[in-house]
Amino acid sequence: MKVLVTVKRVIDPYVKVRVKSDGSGVETANVKMTMNPFCEIAVEQAVRMKEAGVASEIVAVSIGVQQCQETLRTAMAMGADRGILVETAGEVQPLAVAKVLKAIVDKEQPKLVIMGKQAIDDDSNQSGQMLAALLGWPQAAFISSITVNGETADVTREIDGGLEKLTVRLPAVVTADLRLNEPRYVTLPNIMKAKKKPLEVMKPDALGVDIAPRLTILKVQEPPKRGAGVKVADVKELVAKLRNEAKVI
């Protein structure tokens, strides 16, 4: 079966994020970028399914600026067969992402869509659920395991109360949680091979999708700095500070 996996280009999680001076967003110029960690887990799962003989083809899809081609090449170096970039320089919000992906799914006809549960830049955690709704497909979010059995898939998903086991009928949309797997290290030979794999670039207009933002960011600001801690001599002084200064007891 064909598997479609989505990847997003985000600021490297080990880079300190800086807010722009005008408060319009975060600074991305001359900042190290990488594949969203949850998307990396999604790609790894698709590759493992192909290695197990479950998947026949893996198509990696990204939406964003031209530099997203590098992210797609990384996905192909991990094992994806080809890539599709829907190129746009503007902001792409979760609903627009879902609409673009629906158009890609309608074109590619995969049996399974694997996405990261959320992106670490906006933390929206919405696109996967919106895509499933637009397609009218079953969905399983926050999965920590998946086993495909013919026309169904058995998944374990993480919920507040523990673990939930579900069986979903394919085609379906699933979103990957941290405990689904540990992504492989991309080797140099595979990076070189990925340069020869096909990568299709298209515009949202070619898909007939309107990606105009529905939400407006009013202001972005850093969280207030925490005050320095103090040392207390004994429990009596600690209780006094908690009661009189912190007013928590």
PDB file of C-alpha atoms in Angstrom:
ATOM      1  CA  MET A   1       0.000   0.000   0.000  1.00  0.00           C
ATOM      2  CA  LYS A   2       1.047   3.617  -0.498  1.00  0.00           C
ATOM      3  CA  VAL A   3       1.835   5.648   2.628  1.00  0.00           C
ATOM      4  CA  LEU A   4       1.832   9.436   2.679  1.00  0.00           C
ATOM      5  CA  VAL A   5       3.884  11.083   5.411  1.00  0.00           C
ATOM      6  CA  THR A   6       4.072  14.783   6.203  1.00  0.00           C
ATOM      7  CA  VAL A   7       7.151  16.736   7.259  1.00  0.00           C
ATOM      8  CA  LYS A   8       7.509  20.310   8.500  1.00  0.00           C
ATOM      9  CA  ARG A   9      10.576  22.560   8.589  1.00  0.00           C
ATOM     10  CA  VAL A  10      10.936  24.142  12.036  1.00  0.00           C
ATOM     11  CA  ILE A  11      13.561  25.882  14.161  1.00  0.00           C
ATOM     12  CA  ASP A  12      15.991  23.359  15.624  1.00  0.00           C
ATOM     13  CA  PRO A  13      14.714  22.393  19.100  1.00  0.00           C
ATOM     14  CA  TYR A  14      18.178  22.990  20.579  1.00  0.00           C
ATOM     15  CA  VAL A  15      18.292  26.610  19.365  1.00  0.00           C
ATOM     16  CA  LYS A  16      17.153  29.392  21.694  1.00  0.00           C
ATOM     17  CA  VAL A  17      14.128  31.031  20.090  1.00  0.00           C
ATOM     18  CA  ARG A  18      14.212  34.835  19.921  1.00  0.00           C
ATOM     19  CA  VAL A  19      11.174  37.077  19.483  1.00  0.00           C
ATOM     20  CA  LYS A  20      11.355  39.777  16.813  1.00  0.00           C
ATOM     21  CA  SER A  21      11.797  43.326  18.068  1.00  0.00           C
ATOM     22  CA  ASP A  22       8.376  44.353  16.722  1.00  0.00           C
ATOM     23  CA  GLY A  23       6.636  41.408  18.414  1.00  0.00           C
ATOM     24  CA  SER A  24       5.232  40.107  15.135  1.00  0.00           C
ATOM     25  CA  GLY A  25       6.710  36.631  15.508  1.00  0.00           C
ATOM     26  CA  VAL A  26       9.927  34.738  16.187  1.00  0.00           C
ATOM     27  CA  GLU A  27      13.216  35.325  14.421  1.00  0.00           C
ATOM     28  CA  THR A  28      13.983  32.766  11.712  1.00  0.00           C
ATOM     29  CA  ALA A  29      16.660  34.598   9.717  1.00  0.00           C
ATOM     30  CA  ASN A  30      20.071  32.902  10.030  1.00  0.00           C
ATOM     31  CA  VAL A  31      18.603  30.376  12.465  1.00  0.00           C
ATOM     32  CA  LYS A  32      19.321  26.651  12.213  1.00  0.00           C
ATOM     33  CA  MET A  33      16.283  24.767  10.894  1.00  0.00           C
ATOM     34  CA  THR A  34      15.477  21.065  10.978  1.00  0.00           C
ATOM     35  CA  MET A  35      12.673  18.553  10.516  1.00  0.00           C
ATOM     36  CA  ASN A  36       9.990  18.670  13.185  1.00  0.00           C
ATOM     37  CA  PRO A  37      10.841  15.831  15.649  1.00  0.00           C
ATOM     38  CA  PHE A  38       7.324  14.347  15.530  1.00  0.00           C
ATOM     39  CA  CYS A  39       7.442  14.356  11.713  1.00  0.00           C
ATOM     40  CA  GLU A  40      10.769  12.548  11.927  1.00  0.00           C
ATOM     41  CA  ILE A  41       9.073   9.826  13.979  1.00  0.00           C
ATOM     42  CA  ALA A  42       6.297   9.631  11.371  1.00  0.00           C
ATOM     43  CA  VAL A  43       8.833   9.154   8.559  1.00  0.00           C
ATOM     44  CA  GLU A  44      10.655   6.472  10.550  1.00  0.00           C
ATOM     45  CA  GLN A  45       7.398   4.584  11.076  1.00  0.00           C
ATOM     46  CA  ALA A  46       6.600   4.680   7.365  1.00  0.00           C
ATOM     47  CA  VAL A  47      10.095   3.407   6.522  1.00  0.00           C
ATOM     48  CA  ARG A  48       9.797   0.565   9.035  1.00  0.00           C
ATOM     49  CA  MET A  49       6.478  -0.418   7.480  1.00  0.00           C
ATOM     50  CA  LYS A  50       8.107  -0.533   4.042  1.00  0.00           C
ATOM     51  CA  GLU A  51      10.990  -2.614   5.380  1.00  0.00           C
ATOM     52  CA  ALA A  52       8.424  -5.028   6.850  1.00  0.00           C
ATOM     53  CA  GLY A  53       6.723  -5.367   3.468  1.00  0.00           C
ATOM     54  CA  VAL A  54       3.554  -3.568   4.566  1.00  0.00           C
ATOM     55  CA  ALA A  55       4.112  -0.368   2.571  1.00  0.00           C
ATOM     56  CA  SER A  56       5.036  -0.377  -1.110  1.00  0.00           C
ATOM     57  CA  GLU A  57       5.728   3.343  -1.552  1.00  0.00           C
ATOM     58  CA  ILE A  58       6.363   6.283   0.769  1.00  0.00           C
ATOM     59  CA  VAL A  59       5.522   9.802  -0.391  1.00  0.00           C
ATOM     60  CA  ALA A  60       6.824  12.664   1.786  1.00  0.00           C
ATOM     61  CA  VAL A  61       4.934  15.974   1.626  1.00  0.00           C
ATOM     62  CA  SER A  62       5.893  19.396   2.942  1.00  0.00           C
ATOM     63  CA  ILE A  63       4.298  22.840   2.732  1.00  0.00           C
ATOM     64  CA  GLY A  64       6.362  26.009   2.925  1.00  0.00           C
ATOM     65  CA  VAL A  65       9.302  27.910   1.500  1.00  0.00           C
ATOM     66  CA  GLN A  66      11.790  26.623  -1.060  1.00  0.00           C
ATOM     67  CA  GLN A  67      14.195  25.535   1.705  1.00  0.00           C
ATOM     68  CA  CYS A  68      11.679  22.856   2.687  1.00  0.00           C
ATOM     69  CA  GLN A  69      13.224  20.847  -0.134  1.00  0.00           C
ATOM     70  CA  GLU A  70      16.132  20.167   2.240  1.00  0.00           C
ATOM     71  CA  THR A  71      13.696  18.749   4.791  1.00  0.00           C
ATOM     72  CA  LEU A  72      12.147  16.533   2.128  1.00  0.00           C
ATOM     73  CA  ARG A  73      15.608  15.344   1.057  1.00  0.00           C
ATOM     74  CA  THR A  74      16.224  14.337   4.670  1.00  0.00           C
ATOM     75  CA  ALA A  75      12.979  12.342   4.654  1.00  0.00           C
ATOM     76  CA  MET A  76      14.066  10.662   1.421  1.00  0.00           C
ATOM     77  CA  ALA A  77      17.482   9.936   2.924  1.00  0.00           C
ATOM     78  CA  MET A  78      15.659   8.165   5.756  1.00  0.00           C
ATOM     79  CA  GLY A  79      13.807   6.013   3.229  1.00  0.00           C
ATOM     80  CA  ALA A  80      10.950   7.924   1.565  1.00  0.00           C
ATOM     81  CA  ASP A  81      10.692   7.173  -2.174  1.00  0.00           C
ATOM     82  CA  ARG A  82       9.788  10.641  -3.421  1.00  0.00           C
ATOM     83  CA  GLY A  83       8.802  14.078  -2.207  1.00  0.00           C
ATOM     84  CA  ILE A  84       6.181  16.716  -2.920  1.00  0.00           C
ATOM     85  CA  LEU A  85       6.659  20.355  -1.919  1.00  0.00           C
ATOM     86  CA  VAL A  86       3.714  22.726  -1.979  1.00  0.00           C
ATOM     87  CA  GLU A  87       5.713  25.928  -2.120  1.00  0.00           C
ATOM     88  CA  THR A  88       4.471  29.119  -0.492  1.00  0.00           C
ATOM     89  CA  ALA A  89       6.228  31.980   1.267  1.00  0.00           C
ATOM     90  CA  GLY A  90       3.271  33.002   3.412  1.00  0.00           C
ATOM     91  CA  GLU A  91       2.027  31.705   6.739  1.00  0.00           C
ATOM     92  CA  VAL A  92       0.200  28.387   6.484  1.00  0.00           C
ATOM     93  CA  GLN A  93      -2.197  27.743   9.336  1.00  0.00           C
ATOM     94  CA  PRO A  94      -3.520  24.276  10.370  1.00  0.00           C
ATOM     95  CA  LEU A  95      -6.781  24.449   8.386  1.00  0.00           C
ATOM     96  CA  ALA A  96      -4.893  25.476   5.234  1.00  0.00           C
ATOM     97  CA  VAL A  97      -2.429  22.625   5.819  1.00  0.00           C
ATOM     98  CA  ALA A  98      -5.322  20.172   6.072  1.00  0.00           C
ATOM     99  CA  LYS A  99      -6.912  21.491   2.860  1.00  0.00           C
ATOM    100  CA  VAL A 100      -3.635  21.237   0.939  1.00  0.00           C
ATOM    101  CA  LEU A 101      -3.034  17.723   2.237  1.00  0.00           C
ATOM    102  CA  LYS A 102      -6.571  16.689   1.281  1.00  0.00           C
ATOM    103  CA  ALA A 103      -5.861  17.790  -2.291  1.00  0.00           C
ATOM    104  CA  ILE A 104      -2.608  15.792  -2.265  1.00  0.00           C
ATOM    105  CA  VAL A 105      -4.382  12.737  -0.836  1.00  0.00           C
ATOM    106  CA  ASP A 106      -7.083  12.984  -3.500  1.00  0.00           C
ATOM    107  CA  LYS A 107      -4.321  13.004  -6.105  1.00  0.00           C
ATOM    108  CA  GLU A 108      -2.060  10.300  -4.641  1.00  0.00           C
ATOM    109  CA  GLN A 109      -4.720   7.973  -3.148  1.00  0.00           C
ATOM    110  CA  PRO A 110      -2.657   6.573  -0.237  1.00  0.00           C
ATOM    111  CA  LYS A 111      -4.097   3.947   2.121  1.00  0.00           C
ATOM    112  CA  LEU A 112      -2.490   5.531   5.178  1.00  0.00           C
ATOM    113  CA  VAL A 113      -1.436   9.068   6.152  1.00  0.00           C
ATOM    114  CA  ILE A 114       1.101   9.347   8.979  1.00  0.00           C
ATOM    115  CA  MET A 115       1.702  12.762  10.527  1.00  0.00           C
ATOM    116  CA  GLY A 116       3.515  14.083  13.557  1.00  0.00           C
ATOM    117  CA  LYS A 117       1.015  14.780  16.327  1.00  0.00           C
ATOM    118  CA  GLN A 118       2.080  18.430  16.411  1.00  0.00           C
ATOM    119  CA  ALA A 119       4.804  20.832  15.309  1.00  0.00           C
ATOM    120  CA  ILE A 120       7.147  22.205  17.948  1.00  0.00           C
ATOM    121  CA  ASP A 121       6.916  25.760  16.618  1.00  0.00           C
ATOM    122  CA  ASP A 122       3.182  26.493  16.920  1.00  0.00           C
ATOM    123  CA  ASP A 123       2.116  23.420  18.976  1.00  0.00           C
ATOM    124  CA  SER A 124      -1.314  23.577  17.309  1.00  0.00           C
ATOM    125  CA  ASN A 125      -1.974  19.806  17.201  1.00  0.00           C
ATOM    126  CA  GLN A 126      -4.819  20.324  14.725  1.00  0.00           C
ATOM    127  CA  SER A 127      -3.834  19.455  11.150  1.00  0.00           C
ATOM    128  CA  GLY A 128      -4.123  15.671  11.460  1.00  0.00           C
ATOM    129  CA  GLN A 129      -7.588  15.806  12.967  1.00  0.00           C
ATOM    130  CA  MET A 130      -8.746  18.416  10.448  1.00  0.00           C
ATOM    131  CA  LEU A 131      -7.418  16.342   7.540  1.00  0.00           C
ATOM    132  CA  ALA A 132      -9.295  13.255   8.740  1.00  0.00           C
ATOM    133  CA  ALA A 133     -12.489  15.314   9.033  1.00  0.00           C
ATOM    134  CA  LEU A 134     -12.125  16.763   5.527  1.00  0.00           C
ATOM    135  CA  LEU A 135     -11.458  13.310   4.059  1.00  0.00           C
ATOM    136  CA  GLY A 136     -14.130  11.577   6.113  1.00  0.00           C
ATOM    137  CA  TRP A 137     -11.523   8.978   7.157  1.00  0.00           C
ATOM    138  CA  PRO A 138     -11.029   7.252  10.513  1.00  0.00           C
ATOM    139  CA  GLN A 139      -8.305   8.800  12.665  1.00  0.00           C
ATOM    140  CA  ALA A 140      -6.091   7.829  15.580  1.00  0.00           C
ATOM    141  CA  ALA A 141      -4.074  10.575  17.210  1.00  0.00           C
ATOM    142  CA  PHE A 142      -1.048  10.293  19.556  1.00  0.00           C
ATOM    143  CA  ILE A 143      -0.280   6.695  18.584  1.00  0.00           C
ATOM    144  CA  SER A 144       2.549   4.801  20.290  1.00  0.00           C
ATOM    145  CA  SER A 145       2.190   1.637  18.159  1.00  0.00           C
ATOM    146  CA  ILE A 146       0.541   0.540  14.927  1.00  0.00           C
ATOM    147  CA  THR A 147       0.063  -2.844  13.237  1.00  0.00           C
ATOM    148  CA  VAL A 148      -1.569  -3.112   9.823  1.00  0.00           C
ATOM    149  CA  ASN A 149      -3.745  -6.180   9.236  1.00  0.00           C
ATOM    150  CA  GLY A 150      -5.037  -6.129   5.683  1.00  0.00           C
ATOM    151  CA  GLU A 151      -7.775  -3.514   5.496  1.00  0.00           C
ATOM    152  CA  THR A 152      -7.512  -2.479   9.159  1.00  0.00           C
ATOM    153  CA  ALA A 153      -4.863  -1.188  11.530  1.00  0.00           C
ATOM    154  CA  ASP A 154      -4.546  -1.885  15.255  1.00  0.00           C
ATOM    155  CA  VAL A 155      -3.210   1.155  17.101  1.00  0.00           C
ATOM    156  CA  THR A 156      -2.360   2.037  20.664  1.00  0.00           C
ATOM    157  CA  ARG A 157      -2.804   5.692  21.507  1.00  0.00           C
ATOM    158  CA  GLU A 158      -1.768   7.659  24.548  1.00  0.00           C
ATOM    159  CA  ILE A 159      -4.523   9.383  26.509  1.00  0.00           C
ATOM    160  CA  ASP A 160      -4.634  11.186  29.851  1.00  0.00           C
ATOM    161  CA  GLY A 161      -5.783   8.071  31.689  1.00  0.00           C
ATOM    162  CA  GLY A 162      -3.252   5.674  30.142  1.00  0.00           C
ATOM    163  CA  LEU A 163      -3.374   3.738  26.864  1.00  0.00           C
ATOM    164  CA  GLU A 164      -6.269   3.158  24.494  1.00  0.00           C
ATOM    165  CA  LYS A 165      -6.324   0.370  21.882  1.00  0.00           C
ATOM    166  CA  LEU A 166      -8.292   0.941  18.695  1.00  0.00           C
ATOM    167  CA  THR A 167      -8.876  -0.790  15.383  1.00  0.00           C
ATOM    168  CA  VAL A 168      -9.351   1.625  12.474  1.00  0.00           C
ATOM    169  CA  ARG A 169     -10.420   0.766   8.956  1.00  0.00           C
ATOM    170  CA  LEU A 170      -8.102   1.863   6.166  1.00  0.00           C
ATOM    171  CA  PRO A 171      -7.681   4.355   4.604  1.00  0.00           C
ATOM    172  CA  ALA A 172      -7.007   6.330   7.778  1.00  0.00           C
ATOM    173  CA  VAL A 173      -5.044   9.204   9.265  1.00  0.00           C
ATOM    174  CA  VAL A 174      -2.754   8.625  12.256  1.00  0.00           C
ATOM    175  CA  THR A 175      -0.512  11.034  14.161  1.00  0.00           C
ATOM    176  CA  ALA A 176       2.711   9.922  15.822  1.00  0.00           C
ATOM    177  CA  ASP A 177       3.634  10.358  19.471  1.00  0.00           C
ATOM    178  CA  LEU A 178       7.147  10.316  20.917  1.00  0.00           C
ATOM    179  CA  ARG A 179       7.048   6.692  22.028  1.00  0.00           C
ATOM    180  CA  LEU A 180       6.133   5.313  18.597  1.00  0.00           C
ATOM    181  CA  ASN A 181       9.798   4.784  17.684  1.00  0.00           C
ATOM    182  CA  GLU A 182      13.291   6.255  17.691  1.00  0.00           C
ATOM    183  CA  PRO A 183      14.258   7.722  14.290  1.00  0.00           C
ATOM    184  CA  ARG A 184      17.357   6.356  12.606  1.00  0.00           C
ATOM    185  CA  TYR A 185      20.548   8.286  11.984  1.00  0.00           C
ATOM    186  CA  VAL A 186      20.762   9.495   8.388  1.00  0.00           C
ATOM    187  CA  THR A 187      23.974   8.251   6.780  1.00  0.00           C
ATOM    188  CA  LEU A 188      25.997  10.093   4.139  1.00  0.00           C
ATOM    189  CA  PRO A 189      25.472   7.438   1.417  1.00  0.00           C
ATOM    190  CA  ASN A 190      21.707   7.722   1.887  1.00  0.00           C
ATOM    191  CA  ILE A 191      21.929  11.512   1.741  1.00  0.00           C
ATOM    192  CA  MET A 192      23.690  11.206  -1.618  1.00  0.00           C
ATOM    193  CA  LYS A 193      21.081   8.719  -2.884  1.00  0.00           C
ATOM    194  CA  ALA A 194      18.266  11.059  -1.809  1.00  0.00           C
ATOM    195  CA  LYS A 195      19.542  13.745  -4.186  1.00  0.00           C
ATOM    196  CA  LYS A 196      18.552  11.515  -7.114  1.00  0.00           C
ATOM    197  CA  LYS A 197      15.044  10.762  -5.881  1.00  0.00           C
ATOM    198  CA  PRO A 198      12.168  12.660  -7.545  1.00  0.00           C
ATOM    199  CA  LEU A 199      10.915  15.819  -5.844  1.00  0.00           C
ATOM    200  CA  GLU A 200       7.840  17.552  -7.268  1.00  0.00           C
ATOM    201  CA  VAL A 201       7.268  21.247  -6.567  1.00  0.00           C
ATOM    202  CA  MET A 202       3.858  22.848  -6.999  1.00  0.00           C
ATOM    203  CA  LYS A 203       1.915  25.899  -5.852  1.00  0.00           C
ATOM    204  CA  PRO A 204      -1.276  25.880  -3.756  1.00  0.00           C
ATOM    205  CA  ASP A 205      -3.143  27.456  -6.694  1.00  0.00           C
ATOM    206  CA  ALA A 206      -2.404  24.370  -8.784  1.00  0.00           C
ATOM    207  CA  LEU A 207      -4.312  22.335  -6.210  1.00  0.00           C
ATOM    208  CA  GLY A 208      -7.201  24.781  -6.125  1.00  0.00           C
ATOM    209  CA  VAL A 209      -6.700  25.505  -2.427  1.00  0.00           C
ATOM    210  CA  ASP A 210      -7.045  28.863  -0.687  1.00  0.00           C
ATOM    211  CA  ILE A 211      -4.409  29.071   2.060  1.00  0.00           C
ATOM    212  CA  ALA A 212      -5.195  32.616   3.224  1.00  0.00           C
ATOM    213  CA  PRO A 213      -4.816  32.841   7.034  1.00  0.00           C
ATOM    214  CA  ARG A 214      -8.055  32.791   9.056  1.00  0.00           C
ATOM    215  CA  LEU A 215      -6.373  33.883  12.277  1.00  0.00           C
ATOM    216  CA  THR A 216      -4.323  37.005  13.025  1.00  0.00           C
ATOM    217  CA  ILE A 217      -1.403  37.031  15.448  1.00  0.00           C
ATOM    218  CA  LEU A 218      -1.719  40.197  17.493  1.00  0.00           C
ATOM    219  CA  LYS A 219       1.546  40.002  19.409  1.00  0.00           C
ATOM    220  CA  VAL A 220       4.299  37.568  20.340  1.00  0.00           C
ATOM    221  CA  GLN A 221       6.285  38.096  23.528  1.00  0.00           C
ATOM    222  CA  GLU A 222       8.702  36.160  25.662  1.00  0.00           C
ATOM    223  CA  PRO A 223       7.468  34.719  28.979  1.00  0.00           C
ATOM    224  CA  PRO A 224       8.369  36.822  32.039  1.00  0.00           C
ATOM    225  CA  LYS A 225      11.700  35.983  33.600  1.00  0.00           C
ATOM    226  CA  ARG A 226      11.568  33.997  36.801  1.00  0.00           C
ATOM    227  CA  GLY A 227      12.904  35.633  39.927  1.00  0.00           C
ATOM    228  CA  ALA A 228      15.963  34.246  41.672  1.00  0.00           C
ATOM    229  CA  GLY A 229      15.458  31.726  44.460  1.00  0.00           C
ATOM    230  CA  VAL A 230      16.429  32.282  48.084  1.00  0.00           C
ATOM    231  CA  LYS A 231      17.905  30.038  50.743  1.00  0.00           C
ATOM    232  CA  VAL A 232      16.191  29.595  54.086  1.00  0.00           C
ATOM    233  CA  ALA A 233      17.797  28.630  57.340  1.00  0.00           C
ATOM    234  CA  ASP A 234      15.179  26.195  58.569  1.00  0.00           C
ATOM    235  CA  VAL A 235      11.662  24.834  58.063  1.00  0.00           C
ATOM    236  CA  LYS A 236      10.151  27.552  60.245  1.00  0.00           C
ATOM    237  CA  GLU A 237      11.478  30.286  57.947  1.00  0.00           C
ATOM    238  CA  LEU A 238      10.315  28.323  54.868  1.00  0.00           C
ATOM    239  CA  VAL A 239       6.777  28.055  56.224  1.00  0.00           C
ATOM    240  CA  ALA A 240       6.775  31.762  57.091  1.00  0.00           C
ATOM    241  CA  LYS A 241       7.786  32.741  53.548  1.00  0.00           C
ATOM    242  CA  LEU A 242       5.220  30.412  51.996  1.00  0.00           C
ATOM    243  CA  ARG A 243       2.514  31.899  54.207  1.00  0.00           C
ATOM    244  CA  ASN A 244       3.439  35.590  54.216  1.00  0.00           C
ATOM    245  CA  GLU A 245       5.227  36.161  50.890  1.00  0.00           C
ATOM    246  CA  ALA A 246       4.086  33.477  48.471  1.00  0.00           C
ATOM    247  CA  LYS A 247       0.675  33.223  50.173  1.00  0.00           C
ATOM    248  CA  VAL A 248       0.251  29.610  49.109  1.00  0.00           C
ATOM    249  CA  ILE A 249      -0.534  28.230  52.579  1.00  0.00           C
TER     250      ILE A 249
END
